[in-house]
XYZ file of C-alpha atoms in Angstrom:
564
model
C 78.458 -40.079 -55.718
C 75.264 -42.330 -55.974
C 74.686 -42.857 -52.649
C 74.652 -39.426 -51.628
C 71.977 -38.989 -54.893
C 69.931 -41.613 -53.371
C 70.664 -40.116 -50.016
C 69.680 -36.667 -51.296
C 66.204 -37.846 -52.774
C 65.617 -40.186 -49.467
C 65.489 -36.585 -47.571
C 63.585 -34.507 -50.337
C 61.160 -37.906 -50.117
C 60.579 -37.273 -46.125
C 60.683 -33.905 -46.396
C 57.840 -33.969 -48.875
C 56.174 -36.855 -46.892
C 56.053 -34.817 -43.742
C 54.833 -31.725 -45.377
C 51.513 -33.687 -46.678
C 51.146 -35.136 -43.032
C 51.239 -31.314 -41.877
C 48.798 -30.508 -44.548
C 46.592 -33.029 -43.845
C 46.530 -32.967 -40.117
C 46.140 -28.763 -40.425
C 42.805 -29.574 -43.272
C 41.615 -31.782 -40.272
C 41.384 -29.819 -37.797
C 40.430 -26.625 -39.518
C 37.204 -28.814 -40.728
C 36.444 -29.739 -36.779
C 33.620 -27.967 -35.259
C 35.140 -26.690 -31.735
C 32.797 -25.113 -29.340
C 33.920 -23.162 -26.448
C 31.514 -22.190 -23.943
C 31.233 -18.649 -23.487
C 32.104 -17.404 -19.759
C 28.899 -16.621 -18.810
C 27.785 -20.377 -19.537
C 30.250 -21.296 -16.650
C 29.493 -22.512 -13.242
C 30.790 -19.888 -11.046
C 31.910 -19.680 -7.592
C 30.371 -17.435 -4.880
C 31.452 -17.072 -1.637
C 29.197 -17.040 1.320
C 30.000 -14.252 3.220
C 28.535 -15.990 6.553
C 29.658 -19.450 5.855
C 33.009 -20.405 4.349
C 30.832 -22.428 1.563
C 31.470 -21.845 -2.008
C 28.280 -22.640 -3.949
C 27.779 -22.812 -7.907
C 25.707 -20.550 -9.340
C 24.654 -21.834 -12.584
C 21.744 -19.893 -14.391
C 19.446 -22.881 -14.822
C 17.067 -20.340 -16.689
C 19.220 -18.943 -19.236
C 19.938 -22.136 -20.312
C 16.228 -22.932 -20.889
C 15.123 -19.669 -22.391
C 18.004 -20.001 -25.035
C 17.238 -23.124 -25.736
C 13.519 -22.376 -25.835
C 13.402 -18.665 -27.350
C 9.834 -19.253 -29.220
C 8.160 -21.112 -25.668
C 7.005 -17.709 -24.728
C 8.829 -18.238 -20.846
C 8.951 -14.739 -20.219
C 5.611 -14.551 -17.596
C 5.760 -10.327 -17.012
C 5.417 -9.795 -20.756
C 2.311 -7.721 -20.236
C 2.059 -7.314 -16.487
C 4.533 -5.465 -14.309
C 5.482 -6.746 -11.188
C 3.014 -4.955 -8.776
C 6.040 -5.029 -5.744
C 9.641 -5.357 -7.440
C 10.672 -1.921 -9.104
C 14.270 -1.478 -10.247
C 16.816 -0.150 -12.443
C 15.874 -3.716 -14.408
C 12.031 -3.236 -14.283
C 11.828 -2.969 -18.352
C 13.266 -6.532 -19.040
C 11.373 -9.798 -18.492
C 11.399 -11.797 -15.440
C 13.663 -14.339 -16.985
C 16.039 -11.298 -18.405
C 16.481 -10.356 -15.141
C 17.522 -13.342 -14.048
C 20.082 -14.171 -16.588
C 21.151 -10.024 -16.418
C 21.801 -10.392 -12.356
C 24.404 -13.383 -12.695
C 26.168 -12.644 -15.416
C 27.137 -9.066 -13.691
C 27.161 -10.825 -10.360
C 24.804 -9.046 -8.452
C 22.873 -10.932 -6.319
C 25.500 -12.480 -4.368
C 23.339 -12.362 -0.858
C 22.823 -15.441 1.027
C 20.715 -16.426 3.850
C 22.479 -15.428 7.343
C 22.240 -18.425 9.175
C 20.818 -20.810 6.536
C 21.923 -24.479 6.867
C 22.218 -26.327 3.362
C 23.166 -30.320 3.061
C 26.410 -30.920 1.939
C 25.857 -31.069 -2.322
C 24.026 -27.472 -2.787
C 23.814 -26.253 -6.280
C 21.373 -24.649 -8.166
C 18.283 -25.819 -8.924
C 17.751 -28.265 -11.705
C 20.791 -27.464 -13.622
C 20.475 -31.433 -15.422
C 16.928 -31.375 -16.052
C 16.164 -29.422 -19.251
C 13.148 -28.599 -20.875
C 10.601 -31.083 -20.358
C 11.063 -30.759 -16.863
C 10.715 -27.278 -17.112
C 7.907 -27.341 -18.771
C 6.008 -29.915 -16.717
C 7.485 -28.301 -12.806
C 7.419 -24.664 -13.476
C 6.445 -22.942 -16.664
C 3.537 -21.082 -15.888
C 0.051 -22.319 -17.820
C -1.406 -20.902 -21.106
C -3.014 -17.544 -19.981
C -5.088 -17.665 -23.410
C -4.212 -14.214 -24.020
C -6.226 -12.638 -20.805
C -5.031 -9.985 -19.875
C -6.364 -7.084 -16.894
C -8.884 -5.075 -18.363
C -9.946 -2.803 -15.280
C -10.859 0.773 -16.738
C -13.846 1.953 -16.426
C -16.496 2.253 -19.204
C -16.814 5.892 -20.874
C -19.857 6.530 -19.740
C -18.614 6.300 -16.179
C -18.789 9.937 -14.354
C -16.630 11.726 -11.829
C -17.810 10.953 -7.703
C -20.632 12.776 -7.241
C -20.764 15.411 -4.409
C -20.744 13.646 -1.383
C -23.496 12.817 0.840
C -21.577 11.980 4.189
C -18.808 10.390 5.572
C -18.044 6.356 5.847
C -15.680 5.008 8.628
C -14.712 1.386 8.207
C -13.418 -1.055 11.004
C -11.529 -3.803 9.182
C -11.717 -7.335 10.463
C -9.493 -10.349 10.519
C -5.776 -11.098 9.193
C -4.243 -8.936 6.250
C -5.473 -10.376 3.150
C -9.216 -10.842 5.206
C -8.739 -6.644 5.780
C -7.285 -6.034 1.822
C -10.989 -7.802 0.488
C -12.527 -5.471 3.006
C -11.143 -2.345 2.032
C -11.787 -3.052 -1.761
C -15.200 -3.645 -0.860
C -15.632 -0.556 1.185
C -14.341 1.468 -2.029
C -16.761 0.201 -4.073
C -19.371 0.625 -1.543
C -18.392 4.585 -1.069
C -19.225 4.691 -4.621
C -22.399 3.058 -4.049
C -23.903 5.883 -1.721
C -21.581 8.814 -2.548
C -20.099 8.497 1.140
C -16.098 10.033 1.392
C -14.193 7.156 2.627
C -11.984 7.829 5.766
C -9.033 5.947 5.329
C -10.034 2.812 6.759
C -8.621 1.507 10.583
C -7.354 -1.502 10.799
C -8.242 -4.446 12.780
C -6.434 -4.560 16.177
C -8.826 -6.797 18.810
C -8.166 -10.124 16.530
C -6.199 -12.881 17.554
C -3.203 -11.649 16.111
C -3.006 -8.115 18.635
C -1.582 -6.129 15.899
C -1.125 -2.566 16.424
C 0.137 -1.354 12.975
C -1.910 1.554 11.773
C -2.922 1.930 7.856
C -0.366 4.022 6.677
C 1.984 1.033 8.257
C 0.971 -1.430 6.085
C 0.048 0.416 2.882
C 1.006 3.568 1.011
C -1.494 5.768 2.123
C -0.851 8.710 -0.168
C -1.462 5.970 -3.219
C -4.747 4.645 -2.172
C -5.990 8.307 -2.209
C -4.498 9.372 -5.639
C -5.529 6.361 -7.584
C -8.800 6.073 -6.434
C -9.563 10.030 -6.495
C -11.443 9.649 -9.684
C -13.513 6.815 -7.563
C -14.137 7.992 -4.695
C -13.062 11.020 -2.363
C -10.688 9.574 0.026
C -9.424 11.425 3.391
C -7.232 10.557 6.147
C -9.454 11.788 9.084
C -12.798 13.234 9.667
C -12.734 17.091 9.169
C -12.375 19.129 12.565
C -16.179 20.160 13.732
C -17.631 16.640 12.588
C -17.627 15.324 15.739
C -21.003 17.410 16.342
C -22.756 15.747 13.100
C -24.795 12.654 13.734
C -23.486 9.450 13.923
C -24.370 5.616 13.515
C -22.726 2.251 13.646
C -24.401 -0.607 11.242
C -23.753 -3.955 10.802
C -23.647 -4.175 6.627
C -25.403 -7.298 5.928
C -22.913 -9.924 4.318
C -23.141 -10.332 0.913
C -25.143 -7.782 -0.275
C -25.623 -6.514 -3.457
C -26.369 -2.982 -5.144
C -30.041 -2.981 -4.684
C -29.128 -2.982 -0.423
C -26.947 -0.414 -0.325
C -28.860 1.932 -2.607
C -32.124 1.353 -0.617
C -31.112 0.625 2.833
C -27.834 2.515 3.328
C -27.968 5.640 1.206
C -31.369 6.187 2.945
C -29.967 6.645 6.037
C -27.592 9.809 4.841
C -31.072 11.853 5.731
C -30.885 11.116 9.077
C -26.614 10.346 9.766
C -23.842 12.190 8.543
C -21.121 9.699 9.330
C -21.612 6.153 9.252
C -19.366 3.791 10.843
C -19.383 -0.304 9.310
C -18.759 -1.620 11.980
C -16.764 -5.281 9.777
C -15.584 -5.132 6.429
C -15.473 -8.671 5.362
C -17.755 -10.523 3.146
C -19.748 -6.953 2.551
C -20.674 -6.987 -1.050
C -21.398 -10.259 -2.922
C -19.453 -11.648 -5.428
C -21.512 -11.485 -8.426
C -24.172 -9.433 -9.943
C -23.098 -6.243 -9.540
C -22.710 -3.543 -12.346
C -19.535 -3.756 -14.559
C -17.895 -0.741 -13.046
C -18.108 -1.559 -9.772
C -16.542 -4.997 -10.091
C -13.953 -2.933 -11.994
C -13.439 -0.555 -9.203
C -12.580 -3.494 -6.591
C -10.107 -4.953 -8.698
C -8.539 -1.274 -9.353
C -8.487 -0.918 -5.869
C -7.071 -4.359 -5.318
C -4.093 -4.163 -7.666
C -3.298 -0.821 -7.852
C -4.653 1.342 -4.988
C -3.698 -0.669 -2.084
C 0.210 -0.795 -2.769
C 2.315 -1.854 0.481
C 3.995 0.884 2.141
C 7.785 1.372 0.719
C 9.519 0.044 3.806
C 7.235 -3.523 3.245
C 7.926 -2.929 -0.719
C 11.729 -2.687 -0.092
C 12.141 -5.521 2.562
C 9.854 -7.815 0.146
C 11.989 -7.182 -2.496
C 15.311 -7.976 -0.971
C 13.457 -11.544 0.449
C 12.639 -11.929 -3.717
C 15.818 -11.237 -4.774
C 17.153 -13.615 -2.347
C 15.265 -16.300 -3.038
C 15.734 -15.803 -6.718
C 19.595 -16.149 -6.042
C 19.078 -20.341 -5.675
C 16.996 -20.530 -8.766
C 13.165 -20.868 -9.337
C 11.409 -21.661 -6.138
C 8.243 -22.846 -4.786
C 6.320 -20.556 -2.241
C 4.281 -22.653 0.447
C 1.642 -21.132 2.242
C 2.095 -24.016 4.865
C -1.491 -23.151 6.963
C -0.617 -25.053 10.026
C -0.558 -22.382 12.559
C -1.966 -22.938 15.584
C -5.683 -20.562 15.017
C -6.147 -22.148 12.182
C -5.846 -26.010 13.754
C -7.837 -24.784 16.361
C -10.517 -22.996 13.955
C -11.047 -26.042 11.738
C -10.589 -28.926 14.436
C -8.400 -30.749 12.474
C -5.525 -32.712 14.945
C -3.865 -35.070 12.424
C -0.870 -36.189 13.173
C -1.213 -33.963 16.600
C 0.159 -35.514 20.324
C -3.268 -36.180 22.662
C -2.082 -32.686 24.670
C -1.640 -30.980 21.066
C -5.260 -31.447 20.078
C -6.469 -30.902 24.059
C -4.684 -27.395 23.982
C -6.559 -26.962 20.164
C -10.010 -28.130 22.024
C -9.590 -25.490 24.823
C -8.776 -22.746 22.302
C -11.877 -23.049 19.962
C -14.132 -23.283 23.073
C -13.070 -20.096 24.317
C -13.548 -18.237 21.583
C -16.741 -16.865 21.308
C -17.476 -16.019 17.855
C -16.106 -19.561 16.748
C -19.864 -20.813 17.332
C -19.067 -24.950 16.609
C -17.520 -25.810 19.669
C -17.516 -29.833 18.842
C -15.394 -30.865 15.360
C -14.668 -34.279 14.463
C -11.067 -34.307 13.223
C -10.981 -37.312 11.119
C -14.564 -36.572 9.374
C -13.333 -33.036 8.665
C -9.910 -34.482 7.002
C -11.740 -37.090 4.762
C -13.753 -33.961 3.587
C -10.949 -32.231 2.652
C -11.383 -29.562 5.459
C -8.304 -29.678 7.260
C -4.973 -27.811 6.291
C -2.309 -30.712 4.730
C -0.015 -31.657 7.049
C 3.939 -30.839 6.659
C 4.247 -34.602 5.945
C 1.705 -34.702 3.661
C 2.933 -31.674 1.586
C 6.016 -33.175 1.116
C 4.806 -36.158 -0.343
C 2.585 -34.230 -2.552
C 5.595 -32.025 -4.045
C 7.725 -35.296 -4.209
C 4.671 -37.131 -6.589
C 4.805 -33.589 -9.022
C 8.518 -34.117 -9.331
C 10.120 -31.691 -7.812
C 13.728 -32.141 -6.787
C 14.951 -32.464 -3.336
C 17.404 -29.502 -3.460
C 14.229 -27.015 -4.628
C 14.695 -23.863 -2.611
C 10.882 -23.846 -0.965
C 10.035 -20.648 0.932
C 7.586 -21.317 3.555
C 4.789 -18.351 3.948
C 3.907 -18.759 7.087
C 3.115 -17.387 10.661
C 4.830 -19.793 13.458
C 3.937 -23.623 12.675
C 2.257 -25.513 15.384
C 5.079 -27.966 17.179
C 7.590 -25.921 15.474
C 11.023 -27.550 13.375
C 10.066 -30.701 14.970
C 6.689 -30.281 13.190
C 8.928 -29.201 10.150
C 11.426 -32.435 10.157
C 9.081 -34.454 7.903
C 9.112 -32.201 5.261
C 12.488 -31.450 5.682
C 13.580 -34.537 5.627
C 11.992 -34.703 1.755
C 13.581 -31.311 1.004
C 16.068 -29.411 2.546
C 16.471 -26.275 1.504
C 13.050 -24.816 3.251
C 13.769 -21.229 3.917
C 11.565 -18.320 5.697
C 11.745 -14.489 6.406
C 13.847 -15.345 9.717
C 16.706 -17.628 7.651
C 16.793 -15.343 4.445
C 17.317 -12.160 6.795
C 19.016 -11.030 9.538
C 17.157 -10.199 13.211
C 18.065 -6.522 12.540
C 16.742 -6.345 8.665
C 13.217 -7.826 10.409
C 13.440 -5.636 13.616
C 10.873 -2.766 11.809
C 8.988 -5.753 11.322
C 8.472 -7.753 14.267
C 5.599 -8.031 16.775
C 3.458 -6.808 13.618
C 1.637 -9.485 12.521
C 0.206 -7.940 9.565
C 3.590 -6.390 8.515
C 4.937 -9.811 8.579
C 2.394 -11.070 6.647
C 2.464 -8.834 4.198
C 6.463 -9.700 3.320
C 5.361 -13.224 2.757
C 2.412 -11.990 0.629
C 4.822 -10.335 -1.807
C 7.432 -13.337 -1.928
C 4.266 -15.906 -2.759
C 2.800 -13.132 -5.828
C 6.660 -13.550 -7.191
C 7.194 -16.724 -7.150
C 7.868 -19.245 -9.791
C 5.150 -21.761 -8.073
C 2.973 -20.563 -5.382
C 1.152 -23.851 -3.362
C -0.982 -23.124 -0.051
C -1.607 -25.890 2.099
C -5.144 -24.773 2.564
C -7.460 -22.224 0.501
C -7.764 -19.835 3.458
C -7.779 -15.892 2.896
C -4.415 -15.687 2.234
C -4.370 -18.795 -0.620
C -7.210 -16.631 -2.649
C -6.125 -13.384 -1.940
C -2.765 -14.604 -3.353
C -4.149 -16.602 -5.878
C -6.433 -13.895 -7.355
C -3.520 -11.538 -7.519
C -1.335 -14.285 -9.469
C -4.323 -14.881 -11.988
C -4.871 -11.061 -12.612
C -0.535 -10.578 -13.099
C -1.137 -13.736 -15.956
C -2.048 -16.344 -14.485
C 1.083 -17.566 -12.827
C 1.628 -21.142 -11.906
C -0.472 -21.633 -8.524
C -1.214 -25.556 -8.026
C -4.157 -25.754 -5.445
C -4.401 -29.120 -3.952
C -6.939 -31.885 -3.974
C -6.913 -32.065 -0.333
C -10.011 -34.524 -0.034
C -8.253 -37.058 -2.531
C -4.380 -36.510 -1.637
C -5.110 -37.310 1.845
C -7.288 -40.551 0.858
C -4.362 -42.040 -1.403
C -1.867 -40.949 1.012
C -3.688 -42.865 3.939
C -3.415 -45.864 1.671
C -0.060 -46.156 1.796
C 0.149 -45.438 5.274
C -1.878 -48.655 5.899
C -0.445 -50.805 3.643
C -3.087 -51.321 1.396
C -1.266 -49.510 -1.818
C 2.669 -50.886 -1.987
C 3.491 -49.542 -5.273
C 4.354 -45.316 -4.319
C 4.725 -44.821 -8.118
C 1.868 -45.813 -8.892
C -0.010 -43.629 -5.936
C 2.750 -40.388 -7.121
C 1.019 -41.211 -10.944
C -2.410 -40.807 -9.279
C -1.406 -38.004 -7.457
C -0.329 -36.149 -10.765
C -3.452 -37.016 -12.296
C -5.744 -35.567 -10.325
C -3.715 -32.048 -10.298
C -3.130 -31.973 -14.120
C -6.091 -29.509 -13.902
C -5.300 -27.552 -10.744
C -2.325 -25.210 -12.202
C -4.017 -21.505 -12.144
C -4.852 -22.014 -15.623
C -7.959 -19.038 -16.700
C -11.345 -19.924 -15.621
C -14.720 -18.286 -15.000
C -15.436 -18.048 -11.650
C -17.682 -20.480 -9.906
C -20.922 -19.861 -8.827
C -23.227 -20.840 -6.397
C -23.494 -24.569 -5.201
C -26.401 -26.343 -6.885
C -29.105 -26.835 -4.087
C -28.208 -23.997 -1.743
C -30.249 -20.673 -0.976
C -30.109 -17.893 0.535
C -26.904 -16.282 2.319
C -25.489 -19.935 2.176
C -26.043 -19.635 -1.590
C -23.726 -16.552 -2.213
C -20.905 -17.941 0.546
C -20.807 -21.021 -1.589
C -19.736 -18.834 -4.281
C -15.893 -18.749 -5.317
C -14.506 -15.471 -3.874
C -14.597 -12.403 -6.686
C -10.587 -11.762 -4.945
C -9.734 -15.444 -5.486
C -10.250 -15.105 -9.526
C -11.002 -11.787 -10.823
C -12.433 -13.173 -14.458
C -14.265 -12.069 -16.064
C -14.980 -9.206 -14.405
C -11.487 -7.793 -14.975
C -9.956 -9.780 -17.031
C -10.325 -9.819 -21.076
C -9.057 -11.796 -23.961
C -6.821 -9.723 -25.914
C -7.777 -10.762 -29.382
C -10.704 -13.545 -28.945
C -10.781 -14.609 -32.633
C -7.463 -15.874 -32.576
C -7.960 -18.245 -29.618
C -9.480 -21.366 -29.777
């Protein structure tokens, strides 16, 4: 009888035992913070549909605009993309990146796009400081575009005659001629045919205007401006005509005096080049206003160059933020400058025989290696890369390369690719038949490459040619968007020192090399004037183009008394 008392409280003993265990245990783990990442924090999967690849998709810029919601990332917060326009257009840049993966739709990838064997997404491991110091875009100080016109501006007055306007050069060289041809139809009352564009230059392009850009657009927006048609009137071809050389770089005081004079004797005058017509300063507030309206919002790409842009965006965009590089090392512009770094003996001969038969290239005789210590030659592919290695950027960054055909083609290409591998271009982000409308247009094909350097996260040209300021310009007016111009004269000098062995430490050379671009990010600026010591027509060429930064002239602090 005692033992099974004893055995009796043994079991209540355990039994009791076991329940505080439970109890305890249960307390334990209810206290326990557990997190479980949400789905859409989840590397996912895509298949390539043309290579049997699966590559993670993480949304590197979710995660930093979550974890940063009062940095102020968001860089279309006042400014609408001038080429993307869909269903998303309300949200932020960064809101439409995080919206497209989480429903999973931007799946596209490159057709025949090669990638090294580890691809993922761009800096998934590097967090906020990184972010901050490789691509957020610099503090626009509250400027914002400012580009209507004062109230005392008027209606166009009747018009006096009719202007016809020959464009010149490559397609951002014809955009800075058009928007001066606007504002010089406003000038002297002239209608503005819709201007032809350039088809004797080096590039043979026969794309008309309405090829390019939205013709119906230009004429709208600027019919408050200026009257705009698309061809002389039937009968005009009895009025009298003329065909004048407008002196470059003129100002208000020339056209009022010289060229409106001349509507007593001419009915239609032809300019026979559009570049380089007006100068860049001095000119009445409403005029400068009127080029930048005509700029940024009159001369809108036609929609089958708006549509093709945007898919090469989007694609991009699918890898993560990404660098655009106008890499200027085509073969007119090697030949134009005389630069032949890094160029075989036959290379710089065939350069040589170029620029001597051209005709309007009047030097004929161009040291190469004075012209590179300047800082006068475009940077090499080699010397890009190690100029984007020094900044910090990661060897998987997906780098689209603006270009027209490089001189000594992938071979040319290998030493940057050797630095980074994922360098993609219109040909390896679409397909031959997507490009087809495209092809053997020059301009056309430049203009796809225009849009994908306005849109991107970093926009770098090798060389501040037409294209660097026109693009430029247009990423200062849209908020000043991260644009890093390079210190050609003193990358080249540092790089040359390791190259002969005089500088062995790299880091210390990459430190220098970061130094000497901390100011060079596309942060607001006045424009620069003249060159001290210089006179004349040389005096206004030495100014910094009015397309390359559009302040002040259109560009205004929103509330001044808050910003230091």
């Amino acid at each position: 009888m005692r033992r099974r008392r004893k055995a009796l409280v043994v079991l209540v003993i355990r039994r009791l035992l076991t329940c505080a265990i439970c109890i305890i245990a249960l307390l334990g783990f209810l206290t326990v913070h557990i997190y479980v990442a949400p789905l859409n924090r989840l590397p996912r999967l895509h298949l390539n549909k043309h290579t049997t690849r699966q590559r993670e998709h993480i949304n590197y810029e979710k995660s930093i605009t979550e974890q940063s919601s009062t940095r102020n990332l968001s860089r279309r917060e006042t400014i609408e993309s001038p080429f993307i326009s869909n269903p998303k257009e309300n949200l932020t840049h960064n809101q439409r990146l995080t919206s497209e993966h989480i429903n999973n739709t931007h799946e596209i990838s490159p057709p025949h796009f090669v990638t090294s064997p580890s691809f993922s997404k761009l800096n998934t491991t590097s967090g906020i400081q990184d972010y901050d110091k490789l691509w957020k875009h610099p503090p626009n100080r509250n400027f914002v575009p400012c580009v209507n016109p004062n109230p005392s501006y008027i209606s166009p007055l009747e018009s006096r005659g009719y202007l016809l306007v020959h464009t010149n050069g490559g397609l951002n060289q014809m955009r800075a001629g058009i928007c001066d041809m606007v504002a010089i139809a406003r000038i002297i009352n002239a209608t503005l045919v819709v201007p032809e564009l350039d088809k004797r230059s080096f590039w043979q392009d026969t794309s008309k205007f309405s090829d390019v850009f939205d013709e119906d657009h230009f004429i709208s927006t600027l019919s408050k401006d200026i009257r705009v048609i698309k061809k002389l009137p039937k009968g005009i071809d009895g009025l009298t005509k003329v065909v004048k050389h407008f002196k470059s770089y003129s100002g208000l005081r020339y056209y009022q005096n010289e060229i409106a004079t001349m509507w007593g004797e001419y009915k239609v005058i032809r300019a026979a080049k559009s570049d380089s017509r007006l100068v860049n300063n001095g000119l009445p507030p409403d005029i400068q206003k009127l080029r930048c309206r005509a700029c940024y919002e009159a001369l809108r790409f036609s929609t089958k160059i708006k549509s093709m842009g945007q898919i090469l965006v989007d694609r991009m965009r699918s890898y993560g933020l990404y660098i655009a590089l106008h890499l200027r090392y085509e073969k007119d512009m090697l030949a134009f400058s005389g630069c032949n770094h890094g160029l075989s003996a036959s290379e710089a001969a065939e350069l040589r025989k170029i620029r001597k038969n051209t005709a309007y290239w009047k030097v004929k005789d161009i040291d190469g290696k004075v012209q590179r210590l300047k800082g006068n030659c475009p940077l090499t592919p080699k010397e890009v890369g190690i100029l984007l290695a020094a900044l910090g950027y990661a060897p998987n960054t997906p780098i689209y390369i603006a270009a027209g055909e490089i001189y000594g083609g992938e071979s040319r290409l290998a030493s940057l690719g050797s630095r980074f591998s994922m360098l993609m271009s219109k040909e390896k982000l679409a397909t031959k038949e997507e490009l087809k409308p495209f092809m053997n247009h020059s301009t056309q094909m430049a203009a796809l490459d225009y849009i994908v350097s306005v849109e991107s996260d970093v926009f770098i040209p090798s060389y501040s040619g037409n294209m660097a300021r026109s693009v430029e310009g247009h990423r200062r007016f849209l908020g000043h968007r991260k644009t890093i111009s390079p210190d050609r004269r003193g990358l080249v000098r540092l790089i040359d020192r390791i190259g002969r062995g005089t500088e062995k430490d790299k880091m210390n050379v990459y430190e220098r090399i970061i130094e000497i671009h901390k100011t060079r990010q596309g942060s607001p600026r006045r424009r620069k004037g003249p060159a001290s010591g210089t006179k004349g027509l040389e005096r206004h060429r030495s100014e910094e183009s009015f397309y390359e930064n559009p302040l002040p002239d259109c560009l205004c602090q929103k509330d001044p008394s808050r910003v230091r």
